[in-house]
Tab-separated table of C-alpha atoms and ligand atoms in Angstrom:
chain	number	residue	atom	x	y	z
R	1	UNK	CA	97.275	73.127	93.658
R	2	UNK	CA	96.897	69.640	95.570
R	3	UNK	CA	94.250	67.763	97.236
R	4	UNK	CA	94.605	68.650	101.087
R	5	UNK	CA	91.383	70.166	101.256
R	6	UNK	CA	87.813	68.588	100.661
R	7	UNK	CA	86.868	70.758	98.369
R	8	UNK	CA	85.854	70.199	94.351
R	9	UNK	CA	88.291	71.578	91.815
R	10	UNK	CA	85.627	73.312	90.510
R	11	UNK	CA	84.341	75.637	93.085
R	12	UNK	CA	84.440	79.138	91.848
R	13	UNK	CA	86.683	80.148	95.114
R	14	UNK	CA	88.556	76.675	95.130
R	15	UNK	CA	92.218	78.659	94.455
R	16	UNK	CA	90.990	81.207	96.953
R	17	UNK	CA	89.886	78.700	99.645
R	18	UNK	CA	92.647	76.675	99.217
R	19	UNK	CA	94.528	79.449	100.192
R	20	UNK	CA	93.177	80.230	103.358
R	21	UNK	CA	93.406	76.701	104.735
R	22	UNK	CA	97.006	76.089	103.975
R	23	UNK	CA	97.547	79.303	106.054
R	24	UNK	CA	95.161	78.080	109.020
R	25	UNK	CA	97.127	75.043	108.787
R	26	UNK	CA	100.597	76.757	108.586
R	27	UNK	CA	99.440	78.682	111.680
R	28	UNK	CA	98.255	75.229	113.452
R	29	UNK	CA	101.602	73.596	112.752
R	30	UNK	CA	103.708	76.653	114.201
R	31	UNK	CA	104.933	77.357	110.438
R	32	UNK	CA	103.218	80.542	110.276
R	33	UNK	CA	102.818	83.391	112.101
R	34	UNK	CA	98.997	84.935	113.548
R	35	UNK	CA	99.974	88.559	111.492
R	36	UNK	CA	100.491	86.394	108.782
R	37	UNK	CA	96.746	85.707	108.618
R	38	UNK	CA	96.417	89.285	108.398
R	39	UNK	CA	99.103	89.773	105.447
R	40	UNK	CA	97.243	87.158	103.339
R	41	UNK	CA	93.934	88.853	103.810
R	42	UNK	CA	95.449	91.930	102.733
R	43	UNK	CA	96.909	90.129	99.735
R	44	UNK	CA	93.932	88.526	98.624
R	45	UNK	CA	92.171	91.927	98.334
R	46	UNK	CA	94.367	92.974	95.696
R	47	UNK	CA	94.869	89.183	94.460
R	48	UNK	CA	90.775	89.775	93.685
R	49	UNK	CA	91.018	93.150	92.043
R	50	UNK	CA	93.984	91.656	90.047
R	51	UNK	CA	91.320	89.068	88.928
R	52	UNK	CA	93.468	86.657	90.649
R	53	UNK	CA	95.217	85.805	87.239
R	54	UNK	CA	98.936	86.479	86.377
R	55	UNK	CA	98.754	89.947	84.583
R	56	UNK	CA	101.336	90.243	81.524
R	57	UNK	CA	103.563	92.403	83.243
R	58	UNK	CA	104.112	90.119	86.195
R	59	UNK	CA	104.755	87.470	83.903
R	60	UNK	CA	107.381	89.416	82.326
R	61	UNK	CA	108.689	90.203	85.830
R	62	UNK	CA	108.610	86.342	86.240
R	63	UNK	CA	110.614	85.501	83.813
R	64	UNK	CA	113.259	88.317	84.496
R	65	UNK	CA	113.588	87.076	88.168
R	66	UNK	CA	114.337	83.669	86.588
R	67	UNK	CA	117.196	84.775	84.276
R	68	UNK	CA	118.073	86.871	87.358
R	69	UNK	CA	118.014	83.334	89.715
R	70	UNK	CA	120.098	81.715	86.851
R	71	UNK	CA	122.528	83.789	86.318
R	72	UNK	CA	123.482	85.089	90.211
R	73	UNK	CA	126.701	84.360	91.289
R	74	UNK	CA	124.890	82.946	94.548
R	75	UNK	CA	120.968	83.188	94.395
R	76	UNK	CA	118.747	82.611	97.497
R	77	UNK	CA	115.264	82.203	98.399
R	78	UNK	CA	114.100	83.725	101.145
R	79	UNK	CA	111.194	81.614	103.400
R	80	UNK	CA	108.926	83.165	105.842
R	81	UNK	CA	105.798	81.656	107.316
R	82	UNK	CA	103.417	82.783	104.710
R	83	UNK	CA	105.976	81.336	101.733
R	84	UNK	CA	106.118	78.161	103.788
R	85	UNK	CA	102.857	77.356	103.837
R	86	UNK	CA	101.175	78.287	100.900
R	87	UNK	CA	104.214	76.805	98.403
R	88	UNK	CA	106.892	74.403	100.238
R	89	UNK	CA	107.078	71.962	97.563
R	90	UNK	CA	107.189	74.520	94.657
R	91	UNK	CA	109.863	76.851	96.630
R	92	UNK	CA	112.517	73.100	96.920
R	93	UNK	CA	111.472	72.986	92.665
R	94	UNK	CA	112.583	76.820	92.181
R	95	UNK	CA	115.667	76.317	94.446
R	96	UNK	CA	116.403	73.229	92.581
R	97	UNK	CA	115.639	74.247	88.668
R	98	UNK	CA	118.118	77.628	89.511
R	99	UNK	CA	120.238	76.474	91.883
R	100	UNK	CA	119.496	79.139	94.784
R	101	UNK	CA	120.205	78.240	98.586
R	102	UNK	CA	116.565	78.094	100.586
R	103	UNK	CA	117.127	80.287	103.432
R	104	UNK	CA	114.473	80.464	106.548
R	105	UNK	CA	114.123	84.246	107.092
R	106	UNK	CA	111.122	85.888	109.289
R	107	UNK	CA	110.269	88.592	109.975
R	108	UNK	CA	108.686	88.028	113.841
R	109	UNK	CA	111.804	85.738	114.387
R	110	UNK	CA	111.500	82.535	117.054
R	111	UNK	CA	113.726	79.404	116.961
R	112	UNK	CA	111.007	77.427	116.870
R	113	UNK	CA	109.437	78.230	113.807
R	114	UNK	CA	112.721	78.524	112.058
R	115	UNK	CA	112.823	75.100	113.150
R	116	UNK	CA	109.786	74.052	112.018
R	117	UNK	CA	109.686	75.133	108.541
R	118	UNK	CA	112.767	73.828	108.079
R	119	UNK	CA	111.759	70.655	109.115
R	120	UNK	CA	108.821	71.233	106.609
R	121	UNK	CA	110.593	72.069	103.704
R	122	UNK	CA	112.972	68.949	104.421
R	123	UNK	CA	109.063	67.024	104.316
R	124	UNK	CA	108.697	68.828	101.142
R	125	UNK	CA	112.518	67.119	99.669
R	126	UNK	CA	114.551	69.645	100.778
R	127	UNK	CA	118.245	68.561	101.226
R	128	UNK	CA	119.732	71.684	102.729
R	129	UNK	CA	118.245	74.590	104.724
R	130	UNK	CA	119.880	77.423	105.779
R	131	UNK	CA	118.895	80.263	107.966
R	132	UNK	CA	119.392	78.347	111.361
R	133	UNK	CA	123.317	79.787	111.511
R	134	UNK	CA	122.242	83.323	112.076
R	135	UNK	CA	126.120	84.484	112.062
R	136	UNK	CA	125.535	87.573	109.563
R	137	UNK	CA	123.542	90.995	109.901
R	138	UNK	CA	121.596	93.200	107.704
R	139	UNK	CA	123.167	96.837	108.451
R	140	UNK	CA	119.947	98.966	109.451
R	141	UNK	CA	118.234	96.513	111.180
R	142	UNK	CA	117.433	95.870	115.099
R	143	UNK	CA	119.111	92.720	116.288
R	144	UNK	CA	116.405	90.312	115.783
R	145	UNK	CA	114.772	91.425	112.282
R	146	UNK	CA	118.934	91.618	111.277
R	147	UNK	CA	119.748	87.749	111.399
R	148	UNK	CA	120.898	86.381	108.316
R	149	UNK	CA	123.235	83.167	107.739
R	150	UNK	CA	126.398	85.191	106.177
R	151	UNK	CA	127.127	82.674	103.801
R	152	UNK	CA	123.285	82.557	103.019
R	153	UNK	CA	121.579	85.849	102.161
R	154	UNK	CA	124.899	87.773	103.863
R	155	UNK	CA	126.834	86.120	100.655
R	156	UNK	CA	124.110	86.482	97.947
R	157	UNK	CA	124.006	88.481	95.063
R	158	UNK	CA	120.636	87.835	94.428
R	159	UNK	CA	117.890	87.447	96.940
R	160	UNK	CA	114.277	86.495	95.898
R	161	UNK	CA	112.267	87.599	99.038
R	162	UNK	CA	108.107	86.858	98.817
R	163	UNK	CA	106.044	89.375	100.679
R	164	UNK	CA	108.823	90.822	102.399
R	165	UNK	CA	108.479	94.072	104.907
R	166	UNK	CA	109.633	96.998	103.375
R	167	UNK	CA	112.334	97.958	105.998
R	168	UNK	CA	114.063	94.938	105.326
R	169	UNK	CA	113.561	95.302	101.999
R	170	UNK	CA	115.090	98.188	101.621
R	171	UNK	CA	117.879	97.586	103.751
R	172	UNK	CA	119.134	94.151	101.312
R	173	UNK	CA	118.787	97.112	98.498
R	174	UNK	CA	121.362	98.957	100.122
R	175	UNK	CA	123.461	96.084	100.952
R	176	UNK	CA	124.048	96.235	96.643
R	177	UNK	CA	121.733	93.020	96.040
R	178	UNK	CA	119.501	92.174	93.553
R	179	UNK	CA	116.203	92.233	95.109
R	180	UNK	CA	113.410	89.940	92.933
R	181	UNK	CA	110.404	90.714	95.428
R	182	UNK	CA	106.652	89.026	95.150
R	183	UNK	CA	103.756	91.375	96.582
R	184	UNK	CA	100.629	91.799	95.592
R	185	UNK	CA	100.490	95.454	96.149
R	186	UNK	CA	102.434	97.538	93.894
R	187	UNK	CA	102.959	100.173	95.750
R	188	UNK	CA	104.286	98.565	98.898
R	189	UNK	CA	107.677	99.892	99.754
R	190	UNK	CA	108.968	96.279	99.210
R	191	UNK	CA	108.061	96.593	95.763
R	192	UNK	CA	109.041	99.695	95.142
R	193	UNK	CA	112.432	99.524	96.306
R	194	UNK	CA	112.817	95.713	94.145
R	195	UNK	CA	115.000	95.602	90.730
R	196	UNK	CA	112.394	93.269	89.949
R	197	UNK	CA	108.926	93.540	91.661
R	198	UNK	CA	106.578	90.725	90.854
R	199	UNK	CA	102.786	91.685	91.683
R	200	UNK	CA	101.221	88.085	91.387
R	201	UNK	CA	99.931	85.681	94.034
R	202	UNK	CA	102.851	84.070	95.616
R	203	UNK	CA	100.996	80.456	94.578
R	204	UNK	CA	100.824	81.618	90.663
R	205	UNK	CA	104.714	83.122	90.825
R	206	UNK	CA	106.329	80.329	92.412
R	207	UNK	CA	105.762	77.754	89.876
R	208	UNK	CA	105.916	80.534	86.925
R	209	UNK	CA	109.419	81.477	87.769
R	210	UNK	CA	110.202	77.463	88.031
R	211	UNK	CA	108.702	77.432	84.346
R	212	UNK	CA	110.733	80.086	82.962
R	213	UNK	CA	113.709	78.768	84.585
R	214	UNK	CA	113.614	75.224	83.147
R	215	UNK	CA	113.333	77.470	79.414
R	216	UNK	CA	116.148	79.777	80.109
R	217	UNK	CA	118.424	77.176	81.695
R	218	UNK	CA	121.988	76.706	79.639
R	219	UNK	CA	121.146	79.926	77.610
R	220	UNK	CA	123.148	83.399	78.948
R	221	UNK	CA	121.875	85.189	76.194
R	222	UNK	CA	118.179	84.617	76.499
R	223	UNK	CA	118.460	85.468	79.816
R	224	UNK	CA	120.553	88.483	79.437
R	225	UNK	CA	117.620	90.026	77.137
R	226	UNK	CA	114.877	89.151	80.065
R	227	UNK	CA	116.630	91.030	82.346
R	228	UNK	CA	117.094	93.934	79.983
R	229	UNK	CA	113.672	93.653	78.653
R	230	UNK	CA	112.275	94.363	82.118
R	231	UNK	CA	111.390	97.484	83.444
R	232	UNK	CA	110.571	97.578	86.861
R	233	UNK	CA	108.126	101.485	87.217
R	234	UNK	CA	106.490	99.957	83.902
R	235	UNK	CA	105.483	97.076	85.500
R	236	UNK	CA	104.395	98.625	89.085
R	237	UNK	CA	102.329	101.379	87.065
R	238	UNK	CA	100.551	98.584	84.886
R	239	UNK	CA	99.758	96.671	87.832
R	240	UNK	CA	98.489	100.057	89.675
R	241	UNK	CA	96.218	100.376	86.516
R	242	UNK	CA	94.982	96.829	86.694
R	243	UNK	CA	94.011	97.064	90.361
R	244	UNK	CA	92.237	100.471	89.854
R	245	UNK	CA	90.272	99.159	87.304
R	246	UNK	CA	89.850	96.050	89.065
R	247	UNK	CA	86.380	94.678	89.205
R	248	UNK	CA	84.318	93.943	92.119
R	249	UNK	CA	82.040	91.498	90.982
T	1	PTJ	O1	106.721	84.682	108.773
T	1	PTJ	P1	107.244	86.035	109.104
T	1	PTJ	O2	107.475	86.248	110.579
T	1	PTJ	O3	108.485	86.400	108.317
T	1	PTJ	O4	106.116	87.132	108.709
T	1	PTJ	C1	105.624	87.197	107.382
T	1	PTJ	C2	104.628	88.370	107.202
T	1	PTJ	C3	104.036	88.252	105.793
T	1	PTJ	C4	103.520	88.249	108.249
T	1	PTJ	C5	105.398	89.696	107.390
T	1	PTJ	O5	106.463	89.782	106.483
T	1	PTJ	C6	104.475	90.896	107.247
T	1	PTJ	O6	103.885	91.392	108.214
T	1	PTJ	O7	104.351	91.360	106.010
T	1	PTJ	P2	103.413	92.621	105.607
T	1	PTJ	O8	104.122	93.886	106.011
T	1	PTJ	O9	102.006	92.396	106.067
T	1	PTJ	O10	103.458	92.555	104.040
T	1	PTJ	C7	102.977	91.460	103.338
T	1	PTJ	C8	102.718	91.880	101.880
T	1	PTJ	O11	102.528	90.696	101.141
T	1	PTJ	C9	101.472	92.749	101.690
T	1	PTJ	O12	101.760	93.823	100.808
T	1	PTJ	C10	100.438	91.798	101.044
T	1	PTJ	O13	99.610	92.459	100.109
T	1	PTJ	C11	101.351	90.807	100.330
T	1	PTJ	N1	100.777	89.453	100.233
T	1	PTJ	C12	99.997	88.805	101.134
T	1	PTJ	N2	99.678	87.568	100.707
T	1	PTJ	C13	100.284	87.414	99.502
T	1	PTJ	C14	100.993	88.620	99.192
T	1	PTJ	N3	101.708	88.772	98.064
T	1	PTJ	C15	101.748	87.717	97.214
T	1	PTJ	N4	101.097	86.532	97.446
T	1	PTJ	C16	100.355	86.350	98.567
T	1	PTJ	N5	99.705	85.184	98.777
């Protein structure tokens, strides 16, 4: 986390407030969409009963969705406004540690914020951003919410989408791809429909995928046992059990 708010590392909500402003900001510079205020407040409710730490499971589901990243045919990341936002810099590290394609892909679709996140990501050291072609479809889909670039997320074997809606997550699952999906509820069709669903903050997973990338890198076999070492209902149901018995303090 970086210095572009006035605020002391050590206030108790610092991660939390933090938060919150990159969104305003992302909303103020056209990056991110007004529902996507709504989607983080949603988020942070669980984010809180998680204890707004990375729970062991999710770090195992980290760490599969890097072995997954590494050893994809053709990975992608998937950027909406809320990804944008909160982690550009980290999101050009991930696509750069696995070699994944960034891909701008939204859900309440305009040309200018495809635009403008890609012109934020390219602030952020990004040398190639796809997702302004549009030439492929997701079967399923109305026209808009259906726009992929076909040699993008239409050619991918692997797709890393964070806090994704769960129509268009489960239409990429029936298109045969790997889905590696970040939500903070576990229960959220996106989740449930992801070969690897990662309940963690989207600013904790990010840079914890990047990490178990940069150990996994130039080794097939380690990351052949993460992704067999993973089980997805194990991890949803611990999650569940954390966030029932979540605290409120
Ligand atoms: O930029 P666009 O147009 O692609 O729109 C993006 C949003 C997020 C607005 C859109 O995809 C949407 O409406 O999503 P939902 O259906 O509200 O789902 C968002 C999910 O992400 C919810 O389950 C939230 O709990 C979860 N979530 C919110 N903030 C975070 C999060 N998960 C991880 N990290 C977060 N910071």
């Amino acid at each position: 986390m970086s210095e572009d708010v006035d605020l002391p590392e050590s206030h108790p909500r610092y991660e939390s407030l933090l938060t919150r402003h990159r969104i305003e900001a992302g909303v103020d510079r056209g990056i991110t969409s007004r529902q996507g205020l709504i989607a983080q407040g949603r988020g942070e409710a669980f984010d809180y009963l998680l204890g707004e730490r990375t729970i062991d499971s999710a770090d195992d589901a980290e760490r599969a969705a890097a072995a997954h990243l590494l050893s994809a045919d053709h990975a992608v990341v998937s950027v909406n406004g809320n990804a944008a936002a909160l982690v550009p810099g980290e999101l050009v590290e991930l696509a750069e540690v696995t070699g994944a394609d960034l891909e701008v892909n939204l859900f309440n679709r305009t040309e200018e914020r495809i635009e403008a996140i890609a012109e934020y990501l390219r602030e952020h050291g990004a040398t190639d951003v796809k997702g302004l072609t549009a030439d492929g479809r997701i079967p399923g889909l109305d026209h808009e919410r259906a726009k992929v670039d076909a040699d993008g997320i239409g050619a991918a074997d692997v797709v890393l989408v964070p806090l994704e809606d769960g129509d268009r997550a489960e239409a990429l699952g029936e298109m045969g791809k790997t889905e590696l999906v970040i939500d903070l509820n576990p229960r959220s069709r996106s989740a449930e429909v992801a070969t690897v669903p990662i309940v963690d903050n989207i600013i904790r997973a990010i840079p914890n995928i990047t990490e178990h990338a940069r150990n996994l890198r130039g080794d097939p076999d380690a990351q052949q046992d993460a992704i067999d070492a993973f089980d997805a209902d194990s991890a949803l149901t611990a999650a569940e059990q954390t966030i029932r018995e979540g605290d409120l303090e």
